Amino acid sequence: MHALFAPAINFFILVGVLVYYMREPIKKFIMDRHVVFSAEVKAVSTQLREAQERYEEFSAKLKMIETEIAALQEQARQDAKAMRLRLLGDARRAHSNIIADAKTAVESLFLDFRFELQKEFGARVVDRCEQYLRQKLTGDDRVRIRREFSRQVESIQ
């Protein structure tokens, strides 16, 4: 233990000398460190405050966006309903127009068909009558008909 006593005294003397000469530089170092840390704490607190303000701003904007989205969705629903009603109305009008046009076309086709049918029927009746008359008429009948026709034409002139 005696061997440790001399190095311990040297150690305490070294510590004492260091404390005596290093007190001011250490004190200055600690004060500078304290100033740096307090400046950093102030900077961090300022950044934290700004971050909270931005967070609140973004939160408010997000809430506004959610409200706008809900309003846009409602507007889209209303527009879809209005478009549906408009399309149904247009479809009904088109339906009525198509039916009216179809009726008109059918009537026109029916009248055309009727006219053609009457024309064809008349032509067939005349053809049949002509065939019948050719078969039944004799030469004397033909001469008599020609004379009567000539007299009627002369009386008209």
Short mmCIF file of C-alpha atoms in Angstrom, two decimals:
data_model
loop_
_atom_site.label_atom_id
_atom_site.label_comp_id
_atom_site.label_asym_id
_atom_site.label_seq_id
_atom_site.Cartn_x
_atom_site.Cartn_y
_atom_site.Cartn_z
CA MET A 1 0.00 0.00 0.00
CA HIS A 2 2.94 2.23 0.62
CA ALA A 3 3.72 1.85 -3.11
CA LEU A 4 0.39 3.40 -4.01
CA PHE A 5 0.71 6.34 -1.65
CA ALA A 6 3.33 8.27 -3.68
CA PRO A 7 1.53 7.94 -7.05
CA ALA A 8 -1.76 8.97 -5.33
CA ILE A 9 -0.13 12.14 -3.95
CA ASN A 10 1.25 12.88 -7.45
CA PHE A 11 -2.20 12.31 -8.89
CA PHE A 12 -3.87 14.69 -6.42
CA ILE A 13 -1.21 17.33 -7.05
CA LEU A 14 -1.81 16.96 -10.81
CA VAL A 15 -5.55 17.27 -10.29
CA GLY A 16 -5.08 20.35 -8.08
CA VAL A 17 -2.79 22.04 -10.63
CA LEU A 18 -5.21 21.20 -13.44
CA VAL A 19 -8.16 22.56 -11.46
CA TYR A 20 -6.26 25.75 -10.59
CA TYR A 21 -5.11 26.46 -14.15
CA MET A 22 -8.04 24.94 -16.06
CA ARG A 23 -10.89 26.37 -13.97
CA GLU A 24 -11.38 29.48 -16.17
CA PRO A 25 -11.05 27.70 -19.55
CA ILE A 26 -13.44 24.94 -18.38
CA LYS A 27 -15.83 27.54 -17.00
CA LYS A 28 -15.65 29.42 -20.31
CA PHE A 29 -16.10 26.18 -22.26
CA ILE A 30 -19.17 25.27 -20.17
CA MET A 31 -20.64 28.79 -20.57
CA ASP A 32 -20.04 28.68 -24.33
CA ARG A 33 -21.56 25.25 -24.48
CA HIS A 34 -24.54 26.51 -22.46
CA VAL A 35 -25.00 29.42 -24.90
CA VAL A 36 -24.79 27.08 -27.91
CA PHE A 37 -27.27 24.65 -26.37
CA SER A 38 -29.71 27.43 -25.43
CA ALA A 39 -29.45 28.87 -28.96
CA GLU A 40 -30.12 25.39 -30.39
CA VAL A 41 -33.05 24.91 -27.99
CA LYS A 42 -34.51 28.26 -29.11
CA ALA A 43 -34.00 27.34 -32.77
CA VAL A 44 -35.61 23.94 -32.24
CA SER A 45 -38.53 25.48 -30.33
CA THR A 46 -39.00 27.99 -33.17
CA GLN A 47 -38.94 25.16 -35.71
CA LEU A 48 -41.38 23.19 -33.55
CA ARG A 49 -43.74 26.16 -33.38
CA GLU A 50 -43.52 26.68 -37.16
CA ALA A 51 -44.08 22.97 -37.73
CA GLN A 52 -47.15 23.05 -35.48
CA GLU A 53 -48.48 26.09 -37.35
CA ARG A 54 -47.94 24.33 -40.68
CA TYR A 55 -49.55 21.21 -39.28
CA GLU A 56 -52.59 23.19 -38.20
CA GLU A 57 -52.68 24.96 -41.57
CA PHE A 58 -52.47 21.68 -43.46
CA SER A 59 -55.07 20.13 -41.17
CA ALA A 60 -57.42 23.03 -41.90
CA LYS A 61 -56.75 22.70 -45.64
CA LEU A 62 -57.36 18.97 -45.44
CA LYS A 63 -60.68 19.55 -43.71
CA MET A 64 -61.58 22.09 -46.40
CA ILE A 65 -60.61 19.60 -49.08
CA GLU A 66 -62.78 16.94 -47.47
CA THR A 67 -65.67 19.41 -47.43
CA GLU A 68 -65.05 20.31 -51.07
CA ILE A 69 -64.90 16.63 -52.00
CA ALA A 70 -68.23 16.04 -50.30
CA ALA A 71 -69.71 19.06 -52.09
CA LEU A 72 -68.32 17.88 -55.44
CA GLN A 73 -69.71 14.39 -54.87
CA GLU A 74 -73.14 15.84 -54.07
CA GLN A 75 -72.93 18.09 -57.13
CA ALA A 76 -71.98 15.08 -59.26
CA ARG A 77 -74.99 13.17 -57.92
CA GLN A 78 -77.27 16.11 -58.69
CA ASP A 79 -75.80 16.45 -62.18
CA ALA A 80 -76.22 12.72 -62.78
CA LYS A 81 -79.88 12.89 -61.69
CA ALA A 82 -80.51 15.91 -63.91
CA MET A 83 -78.77 14.22 -66.84
CA ARG A 84 -80.78 11.06 -66.27
CA LEU A 85 -84.04 13.02 -66.28
CA ARG A 86 -82.97 14.94 -69.38
CA LEU A 87 -82.00 11.72 -71.17
CA LEU A 88 -85.29 10.09 -70.21
CA GLY A 89 -87.18 13.12 -71.53
CA ASP A 90 -85.17 13.06 -74.74
CA ALA A 91 -85.78 9.34 -75.08
CA ARG A 92 -89.53 9.82 -74.60
CA ARG A 93 -89.61 12.59 -77.20
CA ALA A 94 -87.56 10.47 -79.60
CA HIS A 95 -89.91 7.55 -78.92
CA SER A 96 -92.95 9.70 -79.74
CA ASN A 97 -91.26 11.08 -82.86
CA ILE A 98 -90.28 7.60 -84.04
CA ILE A 99 -93.80 6.30 -83.53
CA ALA A 100 -95.32 9.31 -85.33
CA ASP A 101 -92.82 8.97 -88.19
CA ALA A 102 -93.49 5.25 -88.41
CA LYS A 103 -97.26 5.85 -88.55
CA THR A 104 -96.79 8.46 -91.26
CA ALA A 105 -94.51 6.16 -93.22
CA VAL A 106 -96.94 3.25 -92.87
CA GLU A 107 -99.88 5.38 -94.01
CA SER A 108 -97.87 6.68 -96.95
CA LEU A 109 -96.76 3.18 -97.90
CA PHE A 110 -100.30 1.90 -97.46
CA LEU A 111 -101.69 4.62 -99.75
CA ASP A 112 -98.95 3.96 -102.30
CA PHE A 113 -99.61 0.23 -102.13
CA ARG A 114 -103.36 0.80 -102.42
CA PHE A 115 -102.86 3.07 -105.43
CA GLU A 116 -100.54 0.55 -107.10
CA LEU A 117 -102.94 -2.26 -106.30
CA GLN A 118 -105.89 -0.34 -107.78
CA LYS A 119 -103.82 0.56 -110.83
CA GLU A 120 -102.74 -3.05 -111.34
CA PHE A 121 -106.27 -4.31 -110.69
CA GLY A 122 -107.65 -1.82 -113.23
CA ALA A 123 -105.04 -2.85 -115.77
CA ARG A 124 -105.89 -6.52 -115.28
CA VAL A 125 -109.63 -5.83 -115.55
CA VAL A 126 -109.05 -3.93 -118.79
CA ASP A 127 -106.82 -6.76 -120.10
CA ARG A 128 -109.39 -9.37 -119.18
CA CYS A 129 -112.21 -7.36 -120.70
CA GLU A 130 -110.16 -6.88 -123.84
CA GLN A 131 -109.48 -10.61 -124.05
CA TYR A 132 -113.12 -11.38 -123.37
CA LEU A 133 -114.30 -8.91 -125.97
CA ARG A 134 -111.84 -10.22 -128.57
CA GLN A 135 -113.09 -13.70 -128.00
CA LYS A 136 -116.77 -12.77 -128.09
CA LEU A 137 -116.79 -10.11 -130.79
CA THR A 138 -117.44 -11.13 -134.32
CA GLY A 139 -116.43 -9.27 -137.46
CA ASP A 140 -119.88 -7.63 -137.76
CA ASP A 141 -119.64 -6.40 -134.19
CA ARG A 142 -116.29 -4.85 -134.89
CA VAL A 143 -117.55 -3.02 -137.94
CA ARG A 144 -120.61 -1.75 -136.03
CA ILE A 145 -118.44 -0.54 -133.13
CA ARG A 146 -116.14 1.32 -135.51
CA ARG A 147 -119.07 3.08 -137.17
CA GLU A 148 -120.56 4.11 -133.85
CA PHE A 149 -117.17 5.34 -132.65
CA SER A 150 -116.69 7.37 -135.85
CA ARG A 151 -120.15 8.93 -135.48
CA GLN A 152 -119.49 9.87 -131.87
CA VAL A 153 -116.16 11.44 -132.80
CA GLU A 154 -117.77 13.40 -135.65
CA SER A 155 -120.55 14.64 -133.41
CA ILE A 156 -118.01 15.94 -130.88
CA GLN A 157 -116.07 17.87 -133.53
#
